[in-house]
């Protein structure tokens, strides 16, 4: 008698770090960790607004410059830690003119290169959606480098392509690349 073929057991997903909202008061103490995360992502090739050479002082200045918007409630910062180490962020921009107070913009979704492919980007995006809904927003917008891993993630989360702009943003190496603009209507 021939034994029946066995189906391998599914591989359990890797655990993701919990996502929480950072208070504006907690961010100054997090600046070195936020800068290290941003720096690692840019050095790994993330097209998130910075061009090489890009140092830790520039990364820290980016986060420091964003503190006033956090304090005014115009921007919300979500963070994820693994064993106390900051491994992911997402921001929800809520500032808009009166005719745009129904929308929010997702920016700087960062996952440390060593923590990718574990579902953390998905968890950050779901938390960002929850923040937007709680703030009364019904439309999310974002942009990402065309054909980047982020675009696939956003599509999987229900974002639709609004359009593609050729040469919209430069890669970390200074090369203009197309960006996909996306949107999602919230319930």
PDB file of C-alpha atoms in Angstrom:
ATOM      1  CA  UNK A   1       0.000   0.000   0.000  1.00  0.00           C
ATOM      2  CA  UNK A   2       1.359   3.358  -1.045  1.00  0.00           C
ATOM      3  CA  UNK A   3       1.147   6.050   1.614  1.00  0.00           C
ATOM      4  CA  UNK A   4      -1.062   8.994   0.792  1.00  0.00           C
ATOM      5  CA  UNK A   5       0.807  12.120  -0.171  1.00  0.00           C
ATOM      6  CA  UNK A   6       1.028  14.606   2.628  1.00  0.00           C
ATOM      7  CA  UNK A   7       0.372  18.283   2.330  1.00  0.00           C
ATOM      8  CA  UNK A   8       2.961  20.378   4.116  1.00  0.00           C
ATOM      9  CA  UNK A   9       1.632  22.305   7.077  1.00  0.00           C
ATOM     10  CA  UNK A  10       1.122  25.974   6.312  1.00  0.00           C
ATOM     11  CA  UNK A  11       3.928  28.185   7.512  1.00  0.00           C
ATOM     12  CA  UNK A  12       2.657  30.402  10.313  1.00  0.00           C
ATOM     13  CA  UNK A  13       2.988  34.095   9.575  1.00  0.00           C
ATOM     14  CA  UNK A  14       5.817  35.919  11.267  1.00  0.00           C
ATOM     15  CA  UNK A  15       4.596  38.038  14.153  1.00  0.00           C
ATOM     16  CA  UNK A  16       4.219  41.724  13.468  1.00  0.00           C
ATOM     17  CA  UNK A  17       5.020  44.500  15.873  1.00  0.00           C
ATOM     18  CA  UNK A  18       2.051  46.190  17.533  1.00  0.00           C
ATOM     19  CA  UNK A  19       1.080  49.549  16.045  1.00  0.00           C
ATOM     20  CA  UNK A  20       0.303  52.488  18.302  1.00  0.00           C
ATOM     21  CA  UNK A  21      -0.176  56.210  17.906  1.00  0.00           C
ATOM     22  CA  UNK A  22       2.707  58.341  19.174  1.00  0.00           C
ATOM     23  CA  UNK A  23       1.752  61.376  21.199  1.00  0.00           C
ATOM     24  CA  UNK A  24       3.390  64.647  20.187  1.00  0.00           C
ATOM     25  CA  UNK A  25       5.010  64.731  23.643  1.00  0.00           C
ATOM     26  CA  UNK A  26       6.680  61.344  23.095  1.00  0.00           C
ATOM     27  CA  UNK A  27       8.232  62.170  19.726  1.00  0.00           C
ATOM     28  CA  UNK A  28      11.246  64.253  20.867  1.00  0.00           C
ATOM     29  CA  UNK A  29      12.612  61.259  22.801  1.00  0.00           C
ATOM     30  CA  UNK A  30      12.020  59.064  19.723  1.00  0.00           C
ATOM     31  CA  UNK A  31      13.909  61.340  17.299  1.00  0.00           C
ATOM     32  CA  UNK A  32      17.108  59.225  17.171  1.00  0.00           C
ATOM     33  CA  UNK A  33      15.082  56.043  16.516  1.00  0.00           C
ATOM     34  CA  UNK A  34      12.844  57.741  13.943  1.00  0.00           C
ATOM     35  CA  UNK A  35      15.928  59.138  12.193  1.00  0.00           C
ATOM     36  CA  UNK A  36      17.632  55.715  12.172  1.00  0.00           C
ATOM     37  CA  UNK A  37      14.535  54.089  10.636  1.00  0.00           C
ATOM     38  CA  UNK A  38      14.171  56.751   7.927  1.00  0.00           C
ATOM     39  CA  UNK A  39      17.904  56.591   7.187  1.00  0.00           C
ATOM     40  CA  UNK A  40      17.863  52.784   6.864  1.00  0.00           C
ATOM     41  CA  UNK A  41      14.887  52.896   4.486  1.00  0.00           C
ATOM     42  CA  UNK A  42      16.456  55.547   2.241  1.00  0.00           C
ATOM     43  CA  UNK A  43      19.788  53.701   2.143  1.00  0.00           C
ATOM     44  CA  UNK A  44      17.833  50.564   1.173  1.00  0.00           C
ATOM     45  CA  UNK A  45      16.402  52.396  -1.862  1.00  0.00           C
ATOM     46  CA  UNK A  46      13.048  53.676  -0.621  1.00  0.00           C
ATOM     47  CA  UNK A  47      11.797  56.566  -2.737  1.00  0.00           C
ATOM     48  CA  UNK A  48      10.308  58.643   0.052  1.00  0.00           C
ATOM     49  CA  UNK A  49      11.481  62.148  -0.710  1.00  0.00           C
ATOM     50  CA  UNK A  50      15.221  62.050  -0.035  1.00  0.00           C
ATOM     51  CA  UNK A  51      18.254  61.891  -2.315  1.00  0.00           C
ATOM     52  CA  UNK A  52      21.696  60.501  -1.479  1.00  0.00           C
ATOM     53  CA  UNK A  53      23.907  61.444   0.183  1.00  0.00           C
ATOM     54  CA  UNK A  54      21.499  61.377   3.112  1.00  0.00           C
ATOM     55  CA  UNK A  55      22.719  61.407   6.685  1.00  0.00           C
ATOM     56  CA  UNK A  56      21.224  60.890  10.107  1.00  0.00           C
ATOM     57  CA  UNK A  57      21.210  64.642  10.857  1.00  0.00           C
ATOM     58  CA  UNK A  58      18.966  65.231   7.806  1.00  0.00           C
ATOM     59  CA  UNK A  59      16.716  62.363   8.862  1.00  0.00           C
ATOM     60  CA  UNK A  60      16.366  63.733  12.382  1.00  0.00           C
ATOM     61  CA  UNK A  61      15.680  67.232  11.016  1.00  0.00           C
ATOM     62  CA  UNK A  62      12.802  65.819   8.938  1.00  0.00           C
ATOM     63  CA  UNK A  63      11.101  64.433  12.037  1.00  0.00           C
ATOM     64  CA  UNK A  64      11.863  67.516  14.150  1.00  0.00           C
ATOM     65  CA  UNK A  65      10.409  69.779  11.450  1.00  0.00           C
ATOM     66  CA  UNK A  66       7.180  67.759  11.564  1.00  0.00           C
ATOM     67  CA  UNK A  67       6.625  68.247  15.301  1.00  0.00           C
ATOM     68  CA  UNK A  68       4.546  71.462  14.997  1.00  0.00           C
ATOM     69  CA  UNK A  69       2.009  69.700  12.724  1.00  0.00           C
ATOM     70  CA  UNK A  70       1.780  66.818  15.202  1.00  0.00           C
ATOM     71  CA  UNK A  71       1.214  69.231  18.078  1.00  0.00           C
ATOM     72  CA  UNK A  72      -1.524  71.049  16.140  1.00  0.00           C
ATOM     73  CA  UNK A  73      -3.255  67.740  15.327  1.00  0.00           C
ATOM     74  CA  UNK A  74      -2.740  68.243  11.580  1.00  0.00           C
ATOM     75  CA  UNK A  75      -0.655  65.075  11.360  1.00  0.00           C
ATOM     76  CA  UNK A  76      -0.797  61.811  13.276  1.00  0.00           C
ATOM     77  CA  UNK A  77       2.155  59.467  13.675  1.00  0.00           C
ATOM     78  CA  UNK A  78       1.780  55.714  14.016  1.00  0.00           C
ATOM     79  CA  UNK A  79       4.737  53.653  15.175  1.00  0.00           C
ATOM     80  CA  UNK A  80       5.537  49.969  15.553  1.00  0.00           C
ATOM     81  CA  UNK A  81       8.206  48.555  17.844  1.00  0.00           C
ATOM     82  CA  UNK A  82       9.747  45.119  18.071  1.00  0.00           C
ATOM     83  CA  UNK A  83      11.467  44.452  21.379  1.00  0.00           C
ATOM     84  CA  UNK A  84      11.603  48.182  22.070  1.00  0.00           C
ATOM     85  CA  UNK A  85      13.193  48.934  18.676  1.00  0.00           C
ATOM     86  CA  UNK A  86      11.279  51.200  16.288  1.00  0.00           C
ATOM     87  CA  UNK A  87      10.663  49.165  13.113  1.00  0.00           C
ATOM     88  CA  UNK A  88       7.814  50.956  11.333  1.00  0.00           C
ATOM     89  CA  UNK A  89       5.917  54.211  10.928  1.00  0.00           C
ATOM     90  CA  UNK A  90       3.041  55.714   8.994  1.00  0.00           C
ATOM     91  CA  UNK A  91       1.686  59.224   9.038  1.00  0.00           C
ATOM     92  CA  UNK A  92      -1.834  60.458   8.462  1.00  0.00           C
ATOM     93  CA  UNK A  93      -2.075  64.038   7.238  1.00  0.00           C
ATOM     94  CA  UNK A  94      -5.311  65.673   8.318  1.00  0.00           C
ATOM     95  CA  UNK A  95      -4.563  69.299   7.419  1.00  0.00           C
ATOM     96  CA  UNK A  96      -6.631  70.430   4.490  1.00  0.00           C
ATOM     97  CA  UNK A  97      -8.425  73.535   3.276  1.00  0.00           C
ATOM     98  CA  UNK A  98     -12.121  73.736   4.162  1.00  0.00           C
ATOM     99  CA  UNK A  99     -13.151  72.003   0.927  1.00  0.00           C
ATOM    100  CA  UNK A 100     -10.864  69.033   1.675  1.00  0.00           C
ATOM    101  CA  UNK A 101     -11.646  68.215   5.286  1.00  0.00           C
ATOM    102  CA  UNK A 102     -13.227  64.948   4.193  1.00  0.00           C
ATOM    103  CA  UNK A 103      -9.872  63.504   3.094  1.00  0.00           C
ATOM    104  CA  UNK A 104      -6.580  62.423   4.641  1.00  0.00           C
ATOM    105  CA  UNK A 105      -3.188  61.751   3.112  1.00  0.00           C
ATOM    106  CA  UNK A 106      -1.053  58.745   3.983  1.00  0.00           C
ATOM    107  CA  UNK A 107       2.666  59.549   4.026  1.00  0.00           C
ATOM    108  CA  UNK A 108       5.989  58.043   5.068  1.00  0.00           C
ATOM    109  CA  UNK A 109       4.924  54.431   5.470  1.00  0.00           C
ATOM    110  CA  UNK A 110       8.272  53.022   6.552  1.00  0.00           C
ATOM    111  CA  UNK A 111       9.165  49.460   7.479  1.00  0.00           C
ATOM    112  CA  UNK A 112      12.728  48.697   8.485  1.00  0.00           C
ATOM    113  CA  UNK A 113      14.397  46.566   5.781  1.00  0.00           C
ATOM    114  CA  UNK A 114      14.965  43.775   8.303  1.00  0.00           C
ATOM    115  CA  UNK A 115      11.267  43.622   9.208  1.00  0.00           C
ATOM    116  CA  UNK A 116       9.653  43.558   5.771  1.00  0.00           C
ATOM    117  CA  UNK A 117       7.399  40.790   4.416  1.00  0.00           C
ATOM    118  CA  UNK A 118       5.826  40.169   7.838  1.00  0.00           C
ATOM    119  CA  UNK A 119       2.598  42.130   7.433  1.00  0.00           C
ATOM    120  CA  UNK A 120       3.775  45.226   9.264  1.00  0.00           C
ATOM    121  CA  UNK A 121       3.067  47.557   6.323  1.00  0.00           C
ATOM    122  CA  UNK A 122      -0.474  46.158   6.170  1.00  0.00           C
ATOM    123  CA  UNK A 123      -0.914  46.664   9.914  1.00  0.00           C
ATOM    124  CA  UNK A 124       0.364  50.242   9.714  1.00  0.00           C
ATOM    125  CA  UNK A 125      -2.035  50.985   6.854  1.00  0.00           C
ATOM    126  CA  UNK A 126      -5.010  49.497   8.699  1.00  0.00           C
ATOM    127  CA  UNK A 127      -4.176  51.585  11.745  1.00  0.00           C
ATOM    128  CA  UNK A 128      -3.852  54.673   9.517  1.00  0.00           C
ATOM    129  CA  UNK A 129      -7.295  53.979   8.062  1.00  0.00           C
ATOM    130  CA  UNK A 130      -8.725  53.715  11.576  1.00  0.00           C
ATOM    131  CA  UNK A 131      -7.192  57.085  12.498  1.00  0.00           C
ATOM    132  CA  UNK A 132      -8.672  58.653   9.366  1.00  0.00           C
ATOM    133  CA  UNK A 133     -12.129  57.215  10.028  1.00  0.00           C
ATOM    134  CA  UNK A 134     -12.027  58.368  13.669  1.00  0.00           C
ATOM    135  CA  UNK A 135     -11.151  61.865  12.402  1.00  0.00           C
ATOM    136  CA  UNK A 136     -14.227  61.824  10.138  1.00  0.00           C
ATOM    137  CA  UNK A 137     -12.338  61.359   6.879  1.00  0.00           C
ATOM    138  CA  UNK A 138     -14.001  59.484   4.004  1.00  0.00           C
ATOM    139  CA  UNK A 139     -11.230  59.542   1.406  1.00  0.00           C
ATOM    140  CA  UNK A 140      -7.593  58.472   1.664  1.00  0.00           C
ATOM    141  CA  UNK A 141      -4.969  59.543  -0.851  1.00  0.00           C
ATOM    142  CA  UNK A 142      -1.307  58.621  -1.270  1.00  0.00           C
ATOM    143  CA  UNK A 143       1.437  58.358  -3.832  1.00  0.00           C
ATOM    144  CA  UNK A 144       4.113  55.729  -4.322  1.00  0.00           C
ATOM    145  CA  UNK A 145       6.829  54.882  -6.803  1.00  0.00           C
ATOM    146  CA  UNK A 146       5.224  53.055  -9.729  1.00  0.00           C
ATOM    147  CA  UNK A 147       5.552  49.253  -9.535  1.00  0.00           C
ATOM    148  CA  UNK A 148       7.130  49.439  -6.074  1.00  0.00           C
ATOM    149  CA  UNK A 149       6.238  46.906  -3.377  1.00  0.00           C
ATOM    150  CA  UNK A 150       4.168  49.643  -1.744  1.00  0.00           C
ATOM    151  CA  UNK A 151       1.925  49.883  -4.787  1.00  0.00           C
ATOM    152  CA  UNK A 152       1.129  46.176  -4.579  1.00  0.00           C
ATOM    153  CA  UNK A 153       0.370  46.511  -0.864  1.00  0.00           C
ATOM    154  CA  UNK A 154      -1.946  49.463  -1.385  1.00  0.00           C
ATOM    155  CA  UNK A 155      -3.802  47.695  -4.194  1.00  0.00           C
ATOM    156  CA  UNK A 156      -4.261  44.647  -1.938  1.00  0.00           C
ATOM    157  CA  UNK A 157      -5.759  46.958   0.701  1.00  0.00           C
ATOM    158  CA  UNK A 158      -8.367  48.304  -1.708  1.00  0.00           C
ATOM    159  CA  UNK A 159      -6.694  51.438  -3.053  1.00  0.00           C
ATOM    160  CA  UNK A 160      -7.459  52.323  -6.654  1.00  0.00           C
ATOM    161  CA  UNK A 161      -5.074  53.965  -9.075  1.00  0.00           C
ATOM    162  CA  UNK A 162      -5.975  57.587  -9.698  1.00  0.00           C
ATOM    163  CA  UNK A 163      -3.187  58.070 -12.232  1.00  0.00           C
ATOM    164  CA  UNK A 164       0.526  57.903 -12.931  1.00  0.00           C
ATOM    165  CA  UNK A 165       2.743  60.949 -13.301  1.00  0.00           C
ATOM    166  CA  UNK A 166       5.980  60.274 -15.201  1.00  0.00           C
ATOM    167  CA  UNK A 167       9.180  61.579 -13.608  1.00  0.00           C
ATOM    168  CA  UNK A 168       7.273  62.889 -10.585  1.00  0.00           C
ATOM    169  CA  UNK A 169       9.878  62.181  -7.906  1.00  0.00           C
ATOM    170  CA  UNK A 170      13.558  61.384  -7.896  1.00  0.00           C
ATOM    171  CA  UNK A 171      14.875  58.093  -6.595  1.00  0.00           C
ATOM    172  CA  UNK A 172      17.464  58.192  -3.806  1.00  0.00           C
ATOM    173  CA  UNK A 173      20.022  58.274  -6.642  1.00  0.00           C
ATOM    174  CA  UNK A 174      18.485  61.405  -8.174  1.00  0.00           C
ATOM    175  CA  UNK A 175      16.789  59.691 -11.117  1.00  0.00           C
ATOM    176  CA  UNK A 176      13.266  60.961 -11.912  1.00  0.00           C
ATOM    177  CA  UNK A 177      10.759  58.089 -11.644  1.00  0.00           C
ATOM    178  CA  UNK A 178       7.023  57.740 -12.243  1.00  0.00           C
ATOM    179  CA  UNK A 179       4.718  57.821  -9.250  1.00  0.00           C
ATOM    180  CA  UNK A 180       1.332  56.198  -8.924  1.00  0.00           C
ATOM    181  CA  UNK A 181      -1.303  58.294  -7.176  1.00  0.00           C
ATOM    182  CA  UNK A 182      -3.920  56.206  -5.399  1.00  0.00           C
ATOM    183  CA  UNK A 183      -7.124  56.704  -3.444  1.00  0.00           C
ATOM    184  CA  UNK A 184      -9.548  54.748  -1.298  1.00  0.00           C
ATOM    185  CA  UNK A 185     -13.077  55.618  -0.306  1.00  0.00           C
ATOM    186  CA  UNK A 186     -13.772  54.751   3.335  1.00  0.00           C
ATOM    187  CA  UNK A 187     -17.067  53.475   4.680  1.00  0.00           C
TER     188      UNK A 187
END
